[in-house]
Amino acid sequence: MKAERSRILVIIPALNEEKNIAQVVSSINKEVPYADILVVNDGSRDRTGQIAREHGATVIDLPYNLGIGGAMQAGFRFARLYDYDIAIQVDGDGQHPADHIERLVQVIAEGKSDMASGSRFVANGGYKSTRSRLVGIKYFSLLLSLILRERITDTTSGFRAVNKKVIDLFSRNYPDDYPEVEALVLLHKRGLRVKEIPVEMKERAGGKSSITPFRSMYYMVKVSLAVLIEMIRKAER
Amino acid sequence: MTLFNVQIISIILSTLLFLFVIELVRKGMLKERYAILWLASSFILLVLSLWKGLLDKIAAFFGIFYSPSLLFLAAFLFLLLIVLHFSIVISRMSEKNKKLAQEMGLLKYELENKKSVKDGDKNREEAG
């Protein structure tokens, strides 16, 4: 019986990642063989789901594209339904190194925090993003640090581990479009703790990033608004 | 008289709107729930454009000198309300829609899982 061990689920939201998904799934399988892998296939039009299955991942196929927030929430719902203790978000494009997952898991397993968020900026190293993106990251880091009264360096990190409490919360309520930033506010409002863990992130292995300078501007305005609204929102829907 | 022209136009338009809304409901293209708002507003518009005196009285009450502009103001406010109402309806629906898609993904997984377990049992039975 492995009842002693926490049940761990790695959630990978994936949209048209057929070039990367095999490598992502196998590297996680190799580095954290005790974890289950769930690929949330967010309405891909390529063979993402099929390839993920062939490499031993559990796959949920969403009938159409819900965006990163909706896909992640589907993953959290799965985690709650099957009673996992820890859920880890890993991007499907291969930016998040599987050998760092263990670091995040440990923080949660030891009960040191409710969320462990991988940050590129706690220590130097890893790849530097484009300039327009860095401006956005700095800006959100400042905004969120003010709101949370705690230093957050990488607010947009999609490399995160959460405990059961947060799984329960996120399965009921998870922001839609650019959820990473808002999720921090959500946790803060419920008095849950976030801890940043230094990680290195790689450049995308394949495919294209959806971020352009114009979109980063739009993103900044929109998410700021969302953060402010999140602050004044009624606690539960 | 310039007022007269405006009156004719608004009578024609509100009559057309009224008939069009009824036609949409009849064809089942518009839900009664939303049609009531539209019918009421087009009916009010029609009454106001027919009964010029009433419009003048209301306009005088609100201190509006050019009474047909009251008509447009009312129509504008109504449109604003109905658009806001639709935004609320759309938000609610997209939330339900998201939940539905997630639920469907989970159920599909569960179904496939059950099926493959069953298939496995069958294979074992056949082998045994």
mmCIF file of C-alpha atoms in Angstrom:
data_model
loop_
_atom_site.group_PDB
_atom_site.id
_atom_site.type_symbol
_atom_site.label_atom_id
_atom_site.label_comp_id
_atom_site.label_asym_id
_atom_site.label_seq_id
_atom_site.Cartn_x
_atom_site.Cartn_y
_atom_site.Cartn_z
ATOM 1 C CA MET A 1 0.000 0.000 0.000
ATOM 2 C CA LYS A 2 1.252 3.431 -0.798
ATOM 3 C CA ALA A 3 -1.281 5.063 1.464
ATOM 4 C CA GLU A 4 1.543 6.749 3.380
ATOM 5 C CA ARG A 5 2.502 8.786 0.399
ATOM 6 C CA SER A 6 0.511 11.838 -0.707
ATOM 7 C CA ARG A 7 -1.419 11.315 -3.885
ATOM 8 C CA ILE A 8 0.025 13.671 -6.438
ATOM 9 C CA LEU A 9 -1.450 14.829 -9.738
ATOM 10 C CA VAL A 10 0.461 16.729 -12.390
ATOM 11 C CA ILE A 11 -1.976 18.757 -14.489
ATOM 12 C CA ILE A 12 -0.850 19.752 -17.966
ATOM 13 C CA PRO A 13 -3.166 22.083 -19.868
ATOM 14 C CA ALA A 14 -2.440 21.559 -23.559
ATOM 15 C CA LEU A 15 -3.651 23.235 -26.717
ATOM 16 C CA ASN A 16 -2.131 22.003 -29.977
ATOM 17 C CA GLU A 17 1.102 20.789 -28.377
ATOM 18 C CA GLU A 18 1.668 17.618 -30.389
ATOM 19 C CA LYS A 19 5.325 18.572 -30.908
ATOM 20 C CA ASN A 20 6.062 18.945 -27.199
ATOM 21 C CA ILE A 21 3.612 16.822 -25.259
ATOM 22 C CA ALA A 22 5.436 13.499 -25.633
ATOM 23 C CA GLN A 23 8.648 14.933 -24.226
ATOM 24 C CA VAL A 24 6.812 16.759 -21.417
ATOM 25 C CA VAL A 25 4.908 13.652 -20.320
ATOM 26 C CA SER A 26 7.892 11.316 -20.491
ATOM 27 C CA SER A 27 10.196 13.653 -18.592
ATOM 28 C CA ILE A 28 7.623 14.026 -15.796
ATOM 29 C CA ASN A 29 7.158 10.270 -15.745
ATOM 30 C CA LYS A 30 10.880 9.851 -15.380
ATOM 31 C CA GLU A 31 11.459 12.535 -12.722
ATOM 32 C CA VAL A 32 8.357 11.969 -10.568
ATOM 33 C CA PRO A 33 7.217 8.412 -11.289
ATOM 34 C CA TYR A 34 5.029 8.379 -8.163
ATOM 35 C CA ALA A 35 2.776 11.128 -9.553
ATOM 36 C CA ASP A 36 -0.182 10.667 -11.861
ATOM 37 C CA ILE A 37 -0.203 12.765 -15.017
ATOM 38 C CA LEU A 38 -3.336 14.408 -16.322
ATOM 39 C CA VAL A 39 -3.303 16.139 -19.679
ATOM 40 C CA VAL A 40 -6.261 18.462 -20.156
ATOM 41 C CA ASN A 41 -6.632 18.574 -23.891
ATOM 42 C CA ASP A 42 -8.196 21.982 -24.395
ATOM 43 C CA GLY A 43 -9.917 21.365 -27.707
ATOM 44 C CA SER A 44 -6.725 20.752 -29.684
ATOM 45 C CA ARG A 45 -7.068 20.217 -33.401
ATOM 46 C CA ASP A 46 -3.917 18.135 -33.653
ATOM 47 C CA ARG A 47 -2.896 14.811 -32.096
ATOM 48 C CA THR A 48 -2.067 16.198 -28.637
ATOM 49 C CA GLY A 49 -4.565 13.978 -26.787
ATOM 50 C CA GLN A 50 -3.671 10.842 -28.675
ATOM 51 C CA ILE A 51 0.069 11.267 -28.189
ATOM 52 C CA ALA A 52 -0.372 12.026 -24.484
ATOM 53 C CA ARG A 53 -2.390 8.810 -24.074
ATOM 54 C CA GLU A 54 0.231 6.790 -25.912
ATOM 55 C CA HIS A 55 2.821 8.069 -23.442
ATOM 56 C CA GLY A 56 0.786 6.904 -20.479
ATOM 57 C CA ALA A 57 -0.928 10.104 -19.386
ATOM 58 C CA THR A 58 -4.550 10.276 -18.345
ATOM 59 C CA VAL A 59 -6.312 12.575 -20.789
ATOM 60 C CA ILE A 60 -9.426 14.678 -20.462
ATOM 61 C CA ASP A 61 -10.685 15.943 -23.794
ATOM 62 C CA LEU A 62 -12.633 19.170 -23.539
ATOM 63 C CA PRO A 63 -15.258 19.404 -26.288
ATOM 64 C CA TYR A 64 -14.037 22.863 -27.307
ATOM 65 C CA ASN A 65 -11.403 25.369 -26.295
ATOM 66 C CA LEU A 66 -11.982 26.869 -22.835
ATOM 67 C CA GLY A 67 -8.702 28.731 -22.486
ATOM 68 C CA ILE A 68 -6.024 28.128 -19.892
ATOM 69 C CA GLY A 69 -8.265 29.018 -16.926
ATOM 70 C CA GLY A 70 -11.114 26.726 -17.909
ATOM 71 C CA ALA A 71 -8.716 23.906 -18.734
ATOM 72 C CA MET A 72 -6.885 24.204 -15.419
ATOM 73 C CA GLN A 73 -10.159 24.278 -13.545
ATOM 74 C CA ALA A 74 -11.154 21.036 -15.277
ATOM 75 C CA GLY A 75 -7.892 19.612 -13.951
ATOM 76 C CA PHE A 76 -8.598 20.820 -10.412
ATOM 77 C CA ARG A 77 -12.054 19.311 -10.592
ATOM 78 C CA PHE A 78 -10.499 16.020 -11.604
ATOM 79 C CA ALA A 79 -8.074 16.294 -8.689
ATOM 80 C CA ARG A 80 -10.938 16.889 -6.277
ATOM 81 C CA LEU A 81 -13.098 14.150 -7.741
ATOM 82 C CA TYR A 82 -10.319 11.570 -7.365
ATOM 83 C CA ASP A 83 -9.180 12.937 -4.021
ATOM 84 C CA TYR A 84 -5.611 14.000 -4.759
ATOM 85 C CA ASP A 85 -3.596 15.664 -2.016
ATOM 86 C CA ILE A 86 -1.340 17.749 -4.217
ATOM 87 C CA ALA A 87 -1.852 19.150 -7.704
ATOM 88 C CA ILE A 88 0.929 20.614 -9.828
ATOM 89 C CA GLN A 89 0.439 22.719 -12.916
ATOM 90 C CA VAL A 90 3.018 22.226 -15.638
ATOM 91 C CA ASP A 91 2.763 23.894 -19.038
ATOM 92 C CA GLY A 92 2.418 21.655 -22.056
ATOM 93 C CA ASP A 93 5.056 23.464 -24.103
ATOM 94 C CA GLY A 94 8.091 22.128 -22.261
ATOM 95 C CA GLN A 95 9.107 25.368 -20.522
ATOM 96 C CA HIS A 96 8.925 23.880 -17.072
ATOM 97 C CA PRO A 97 11.723 21.460 -16.199
ATOM 98 C CA ALA A 98 10.338 18.237 -14.754
ATOM 99 C CA ASP A 99 13.295 17.819 -12.402
ATOM 100 C CA HIS A 100 12.116 20.918 -10.490
ATOM 101 C CA ILE A 101 8.687 19.445 -9.726
ATOM 102 C CA GLU A 102 10.028 17.643 -6.681
ATOM 103 C CA ARG A 103 11.073 20.980 -5.108
ATOM 104 C CA LEU A 104 7.555 22.354 -5.386
ATOM 105 C CA VAL A 105 5.975 19.127 -4.136
ATOM 106 C CA GLN A 106 8.214 19.069 -1.067
ATOM 107 C CA VAL A 107 7.146 22.516 0.069
ATOM 108 C CA ILE A 108 3.494 21.473 -0.091
ATOM 109 C CA ALA A 109 4.005 17.989 1.342
ATOM 110 C CA GLU A 110 5.799 19.452 4.348
ATOM 111 C CA GLY A 111 2.885 21.845 4.866
ATOM 112 C CA LYS A 112 5.110 24.920 4.572
ATOM 113 C CA SER A 113 2.680 26.649 2.244
ATOM 114 C CA ASP A 114 -0.647 26.237 0.460
ATOM 115 C CA MET A 115 0.833 27.076 -2.913
ATOM 116 C CA ALA A 116 4.390 26.746 -4.145
ATOM 117 C CA SER A 117 5.002 28.871 -7.195
ATOM 118 C CA GLY A 118 8.067 28.403 -9.353
ATOM 119 C CA SER A 119 9.766 31.739 -10.000
ATOM 120 C CA ARG A 120 12.363 32.604 -12.594
ATOM 121 C CA PHE A 121 13.443 35.675 -10.692
ATOM 122 C CA VAL A 122 14.061 34.628 -7.099
ATOM 123 C CA ALA A 123 17.564 33.679 -8.147
ATOM 124 C CA ASN A 124 19.138 34.679 -11.420
ATOM 125 C CA GLY A 125 19.370 32.118 -14.105
ATOM 126 C CA GLY A 126 17.303 30.482 -16.751
ATOM 127 C CA TYR A 127 16.128 32.269 -19.797
ATOM 128 C CA LYS A 128 15.270 35.935 -19.901
ATOM 129 C CA SER A 129 12.004 36.837 -21.497
ATOM 130 C CA THR A 130 11.418 39.487 -24.152
ATOM 131 C CA ARG A 131 11.570 43.123 -23.019
ATOM 132 C CA SER A 132 7.880 43.951 -23.323
ATOM 133 C CA ARG A 133 7.089 40.866 -21.342
ATOM 134 C CA LEU A 134 9.599 41.731 -18.663
ATOM 135 C CA VAL A 135 7.984 45.143 -18.200
ATOM 136 C CA GLY A 136 4.659 43.413 -17.631
ATOM 137 C CA ILE A 137 6.159 40.939 -15.202
ATOM 138 C CA LYS A 138 7.847 43.739 -13.199
ATOM 139 C CA TYR A 139 4.607 45.679 -13.122
ATOM 140 C CA PHE A 140 2.515 42.782 -11.852
ATOM 141 C CA SER A 141 5.189 41.854 -9.380
ATOM 142 C CA LEU A 142 4.909 45.370 -7.918
ATOM 143 C CA LEU A 143 1.111 45.419 -7.943
ATOM 144 C CA LEU A 144 0.734 41.992 -6.375
ATOM 145 C CA SER A 145 3.489 42.601 -3.828
ATOM 146 C CA LEU A 146 1.569 45.683 -2.690
ATOM 147 C CA ILE A 147 -1.732 43.848 -2.440
ATOM 148 C CA LEU A 148 -0.357 40.708 -0.857
ATOM 149 C CA ARG A 149 2.129 42.594 1.331
ATOM 150 C CA GLU A 150 4.647 39.974 0.428
ATOM 151 C CA ARG A 151 7.270 39.904 -2.287
ATOM 152 C CA ILE A 152 6.103 38.062 -5.383
ATOM 153 C CA THR A 153 8.607 38.109 -8.210
ATOM 154 C CA ASP A 154 6.960 35.943 -10.854
ATOM 155 C CA THR A 155 3.216 36.500 -10.832
ATOM 156 C CA THR A 156 2.590 34.923 -14.216
ATOM 157 C CA SER A 157 4.334 31.672 -13.459
ATOM 158 C CA GLY A 158 2.304 28.702 -14.587
ATOM 159 C CA PHE A 159 4.529 26.271 -12.717
ATOM 160 C CA ARG A 160 2.786 25.726 -9.409
ATOM 161 C CA ALA A 161 1.934 23.144 -6.792
ATOM 162 C CA VAL A 162 -1.062 23.428 -4.475
ATOM 163 C CA ASN A 163 -2.465 21.478 -1.547
ATOM 164 C CA LYS A 164 -5.903 20.000 -0.980
ATOM 165 C CA LYS A 165 -7.418 23.225 0.363
ATOM 166 C CA VAL A 166 -6.456 25.080 -2.779
ATOM 167 C CA ILE A 167 -7.581 22.242 -5.047
ATOM 168 C CA ASP A 168 -10.965 22.469 -3.387
ATOM 169 C CA LEU A 169 -11.087 26.250 -3.828
ATOM 170 C CA PHE A 170 -9.902 26.245 -7.445
ATOM 171 C CA SER A 171 -12.249 23.450 -8.487
ATOM 172 C CA ARG A 172 -15.118 25.731 -7.487
ATOM 173 C CA ASN A 173 -13.696 29.078 -8.451
ATOM 174 C CA TYR A 174 -10.876 29.729 -10.880
ATOM 175 C CA PRO A 175 -10.397 32.864 -12.980
ATOM 176 C CA ASP A 176 -10.821 32.623 -16.738
ATOM 177 C CA ASP A 177 -8.476 34.339 -19.153
ATOM 178 C CA TYR A 178 -5.129 35.016 -17.489
ATOM 179 C CA PRO A 179 -5.675 33.129 -14.261
ATOM 180 C CA GLU A 180 -2.183 33.021 -12.731
ATOM 181 C CA VAL A 181 -2.179 36.591 -11.434
ATOM 182 C CA GLU A 182 -5.754 36.587 -10.222
ATOM 183 C CA ALA A 183 -5.329 33.235 -8.499
ATOM 184 C CA LEU A 184 -2.773 34.854 -6.180
ATOM 185 C CA VAL A 185 -5.337 37.436 -5.077
ATOM 186 C CA LEU A 186 -7.925 34.695 -4.640
ATOM 187 C CA LEU A 187 -5.612 32.819 -2.267
ATOM 188 C CA HIS A 188 -4.681 35.971 -0.403
ATOM 189 C CA LYS A 189 -8.320 36.799 0.241
ATOM 190 C CA ARG A 190 -8.862 33.377 1.782
ATOM 191 C CA GLY A 191 -5.820 33.748 3.975
ATOM 192 C CA LEU A 192 -3.875 30.998 2.174
ATOM 193 C CA ARG A 193 -0.106 31.155 1.860
ATOM 194 C CA VAL A 194 2.001 31.387 -1.278
ATOM 195 C CA LYS A 195 5.693 30.617 -1.363
ATOM 196 C CA GLU A 196 7.975 31.252 -4.298
ATOM 197 C CA ILE A 197 10.575 28.675 -5.189
ATOM 198 C CA PRO A 198 13.450 29.496 -7.519
ATOM 199 C CA VAL A 199 13.313 27.504 -10.744
ATOM 200 C CA GLU A 200 14.890 27.731 -14.134
ATOM 201 C CA MET A 201 12.625 27.835 -17.106
ATOM 202 C CA LYS A 202 13.539 26.899 -20.602
ATOM 203 C CA GLU A 203 12.565 28.500 -23.833
ATOM 204 C CA ARG A 204 9.675 26.913 -25.621
ATOM 205 C CA ALA A 205 10.769 23.681 -27.237
ATOM 206 C CA GLY A 206 8.465 24.146 -30.218
ATOM 207 C CA GLY A 207 5.427 26.023 -31.379
ATOM 208 C CA LYS A 208 4.878 29.742 -30.906
ATOM 209 C CA SER A 209 4.169 31.886 -27.874
ATOM 210 C CA SER A 210 0.925 33.816 -28.094
ATOM 211 C CA ILE A 211 2.436 36.931 -26.528
ATOM 212 C CA THR A 212 3.026 40.064 -28.604
ATOM 213 C CA PRO A 213 3.846 43.615 -27.343
ATOM 214 C CA PHE A 214 0.331 44.784 -28.064
ATOM 215 C CA ARG A 215 -1.155 41.827 -26.292
ATOM 216 C CA SER A 216 1.060 42.396 -23.258
ATOM 217 C CA MET A 217 -0.300 45.938 -22.976
ATOM 218 C CA TYR A 218 -3.840 44.698 -23.294
ATOM 219 C CA TYR A 219 -3.022 41.959 -20.827
ATOM 220 C CA MET A 220 -1.672 44.446 -18.276
ATOM 221 C CA VAL A 221 -4.747 46.644 -18.358
ATOM 222 C CA LYS A 222 -7.163 43.763 -18.354
ATOM 223 C CA VAL A 223 -5.540 41.818 -15.556
ATOM 224 C CA SER A 224 -5.099 44.931 -13.399
ATOM 225 C CA LEU A 225 -8.807 45.491 -13.690
ATOM 226 C CA ALA A 226 -9.498 41.854 -12.929
ATOM 227 C CA VAL A 227 -7.245 42.021 -9.869
ATOM 228 C CA LEU A 228 -9.044 45.100 -8.567
ATOM 229 C CA ILE A 229 -12.420 43.485 -9.157
ATOM 230 C CA GLU A 230 -11.214 40.326 -7.467
ATOM 231 C CA MET A 231 -10.338 42.448 -4.432
ATOM 232 C CA ILE A 232 -13.848 43.826 -4.062
ATOM 233 C CA ARG A 233 -15.758 40.739 -5.144
ATOM 234 C CA LYS A 234 -18.098 38.918 -2.845
ATOM 235 C CA ALA A 235 -16.423 35.947 -1.282
ATOM 236 C CA GLU A 236 -18.306 33.051 -2.833
ATOM 237 C CA ARG A 237 -20.439 32.611 -5.861
ATOM 238 C CA MET B 1 -44.674 71.245 -39.569
ATOM 239 C CA THR B 2 -41.457 69.542 -38.732
ATOM 240 C CA LEU B 3 -42.916 67.840 -35.699
ATOM 241 C CA PHE B 4 -45.409 66.093 -37.906
ATOM 242 C CA ASN B 5 -42.778 64.350 -39.978
ATOM 243 C CA VAL B 6 -41.026 63.065 -36.907
ATOM 244 C CA GLN B 7 -44.333 61.822 -35.567
ATOM 245 C CA ILE B 8 -45.128 59.868 -38.727
ATOM 246 C CA ILE B 9 -41.711 58.282 -38.764
ATOM 247 C CA SER B 10 -41.893 57.229 -35.146
ATOM 248 C CA ILE B 11 -45.412 55.818 -35.598
ATOM 249 C CA ILE B 12 -44.269 53.735 -38.563
ATOM 250 C CA LEU B 13 -41.088 52.584 -36.852
ATOM 251 C CA SER B 14 -42.720 51.616 -33.569
ATOM 252 C CA THR B 15 -45.539 49.790 -35.406
ATOM 253 C CA LEU B 16 -42.981 47.890 -37.463
ATOM 254 C CA LEU B 17 -40.966 47.054 -34.347
ATOM 255 C CA PHE B 18 -44.096 45.832 -32.581
ATOM 256 C CA LEU B 19 -45.099 43.604 -35.492
ATOM 257 C CA PHE B 20 -41.571 42.358 -35.995
ATOM 258 C CA VAL B 21 -41.247 41.311 -32.345
ATOM 259 C CA ILE B 22 -44.575 39.456 -32.514
ATOM 260 C CA GLU B 23 -43.461 37.731 -35.701
ATOM 261 C CA LEU B 24 -40.184 36.662 -34.058
ATOM 262 C CA VAL B 25 -42.029 35.176 -31.092
ATOM 263 C CA ARG B 26 -44.457 33.430 -33.411
ATOM 264 C CA LYS B 27 -41.600 31.822 -35.311
ATOM 265 C CA GLY B 28 -39.954 30.814 -32.043
ATOM 266 C CA MET B 29 -36.859 32.911 -32.759
ATOM 267 C CA LEU B 30 -37.335 35.042 -29.652
ATOM 268 C CA LYS B 31 -38.082 33.702 -26.199
ATOM 269 C CA GLU B 32 -41.212 35.112 -24.563
ATOM 270 C CA ARG B 33 -39.119 36.033 -21.547
ATOM 271 C CA TYR B 34 -37.185 38.585 -23.583
ATOM 272 C CA ALA B 35 -40.058 39.431 -25.907
ATOM 273 C CA ILE B 36 -42.053 40.965 -23.057
ATOM 274 C CA LEU B 37 -39.438 43.689 -22.622
ATOM 275 C CA TRP B 38 -39.421 44.417 -26.330
ATOM 276 C CA LEU B 39 -43.198 44.335 -26.710
ATOM 277 C CA ALA B 40 -43.715 46.663 -23.775
ATOM 278 C CA SER B 41 -41.207 49.158 -25.067
ATOM 279 C CA SER B 42 -42.469 49.179 -28.628
ATOM 280 C CA PHE B 43 -46.016 49.507 -27.308
ATOM 281 C CA ILE B 44 -45.056 52.503 -25.179
ATOM 282 C CA LEU B 45 -43.251 54.038 -28.135
ATOM 283 C CA LEU B 46 -46.349 53.524 -30.279
ATOM 284 C CA VAL B 47 -48.696 55.094 -27.718
ATOM 285 C CA LEU B 48 -46.399 58.055 -27.281
ATOM 286 C CA SER B 49 -46.015 58.718 -30.975
ATOM 287 C CA LEU B 50 -49.773 58.421 -31.564
ATOM 288 C CA TRP B 51 -50.897 60.492 -28.627
ATOM 289 C CA LYS B 52 -48.947 63.649 -29.184
ATOM 290 C CA GLY B 53 -50.535 65.471 -26.248
ATOM 291 C CA LEU B 54 -49.345 62.906 -23.735
ATOM 292 C CA LEU B 55 -45.801 63.192 -24.990
ATOM 293 C CA ASP B 56 -45.960 66.985 -24.690
ATOM 294 C CA LYS B 57 -47.284 66.747 -21.158
ATOM 295 C CA ILE B 58 -44.556 64.380 -20.048
ATOM 296 C CA ALA B 59 -41.944 66.450 -21.837
ATOM 297 C CA ALA B 60 -43.198 69.593 -20.098
ATOM 298 C CA PHE B 61 -43.069 67.781 -16.784
ATOM 299 C CA PHE B 62 -39.406 66.913 -17.359
ATOM 300 C CA GLY B 63 -38.681 70.370 -18.748
ATOM 301 C CA ILE B 64 -37.910 69.121 -22.253
ATOM 302 C CA PHE B 65 -38.725 71.773 -24.874
ATOM 303 C CA TYR B 66 -38.613 69.632 -27.974
ATOM 304 C CA SER B 67 -40.966 66.807 -27.038
ATOM 305 C CA PRO B 68 -39.994 64.168 -29.658
ATOM 306 C CA SER B 69 -36.544 64.115 -28.137
ATOM 307 C CA LEU B 70 -38.196 62.577 -25.078
ATOM 308 C CA LEU B 71 -39.117 59.676 -27.325
ATOM 309 C CA PHE B 72 -35.514 59.171 -28.344
ATOM 310 C CA LEU B 73 -34.315 59.544 -24.804
ATOM 311 C CA ALA B 74 -36.746 56.862 -23.661
ATOM 312 C CA ALA B 75 -35.721 54.568 -26.500
ATOM 313 C CA PHE B 76 -32.048 55.142 -25.780
ATOM 314 C CA LEU B 77 -32.433 54.391 -22.087
ATOM 315 C CA PHE B 78 -34.399 51.283 -22.876
ATOM 316 C CA LEU B 79 -31.714 50.046 -25.266
ATOM 317 C CA LEU B 80 -29.064 50.691 -22.668
ATOM 318 C CA LEU B 81 -31.011 48.613 -20.169
ATOM 319 C CA ILE B 82 -31.618 45.763 -22.541
ATOM 320 C CA VAL B 83 -27.964 45.617 -23.620
ATOM 321 C CA LEU B 84 -26.862 45.528 -20.009
ATOM 322 C CA HIS B 85 -29.410 42.814 -19.374
ATOM 323 C CA PHE B 86 -27.977 40.807 -22.249
ATOM 324 C CA SER B 87 -24.441 41.219 -20.949
ATOM 325 C CA ILE B 88 -25.594 39.703 -17.685
ATOM 326 C CA VAL B 89 -27.346 36.860 -19.495
ATOM 327 C CA ILE B 90 -24.250 36.191 -21.627
ATOM 328 C CA SER B 91 -21.979 36.150 -18.570
ATOM 329 C CA ARG B 92 -24.226 33.693 -16.828
ATOM 330 C CA MET B 93 -24.435 31.512 -19.912
ATOM 331 C CA SER B 94 -20.696 31.451 -20.554
ATOM 332 C CA GLU B 95 -20.138 30.374 -16.946
ATOM 333 C CA LYS B 96 -22.667 27.567 -17.366
ATOM 334 C CA ASN B 97 -21.131 26.708 -20.716
ATOM 335 C CA LYS B 98 -17.662 26.389 -19.201
ATOM 336 C CA LYS B 99 -18.951 24.192 -16.411
ATOM 337 C CA LEU B 100 -20.771 22.018 -18.917
ATOM 338 C CA ALA B 101 -17.647 21.510 -21.028
ATOM 339 C CA GLN B 102 -15.572 20.614 -17.961
ATOM 340 C CA GLU B 103 -18.209 18.243 -16.687
ATOM 341 C CA MET B 104 -18.458 16.641 -20.110
ATOM 342 C CA GLY B 105 -14.702 16.121 -20.271
ATOM 343 C CA LEU B 106 -14.719 14.460 -16.846
ATOM 344 C CA LEU B 107 -17.723 12.281 -17.669
ATOM 345 C CA LYS B 108 -16.211 11.198 -20.960
ATOM 346 C CA TYR B 109 -13.072 10.155 -19.140
ATOM 347 C CA GLU B 110 -15.087 8.239 -16.569
ATOM 348 C CA LEU B 111 -17.086 6.511 -19.281
ATOM 349 C CA GLU B 112 -13.999 5.474 -21.233
ATOM 350 C CA ASN B 113 -12.371 4.307 -18.030
ATOM 351 C CA LYS B 114 -15.361 2.120 -17.162
ATOM 352 C CA LYS B 115 -15.524 0.774 -20.672
ATOM 353 C CA SER B 116 -11.871 -0.200 -20.761
ATOM 354 C CA VAL B 117 -12.159 -1.868 -17.346
ATOM 355 C CA LYS B 118 -15.151 -3.823 -18.617
ATOM 356 C CA ASP B 119 -13.337 -4.747 -21.816
ATOM 357 C CA GLY B 120 -10.461 -5.960 -19.681
ATOM 358 C CA ASP B 121 -12.807 -8.147 -17.624
ATOM 359 C CA LYS B 122 -14.286 -9.599 -20.766
ATOM 360 C CA ASN B 123 -10.860 -10.368 -22.187
ATOM 361 C CA ARG B 124 -9.870 -12.098 -18.986
ATOM 362 C CA GLU B 125 -13.083 -14.141 -18.975
ATOM 363 C CA GLU B 126 -12.495 -15.200 -22.542
ATOM 364 C CA ALA B 127 -8.922 -16.156 -21.755
ATOM 365 C CA GLY B 128 -9.869 -18.038 -18.584
#
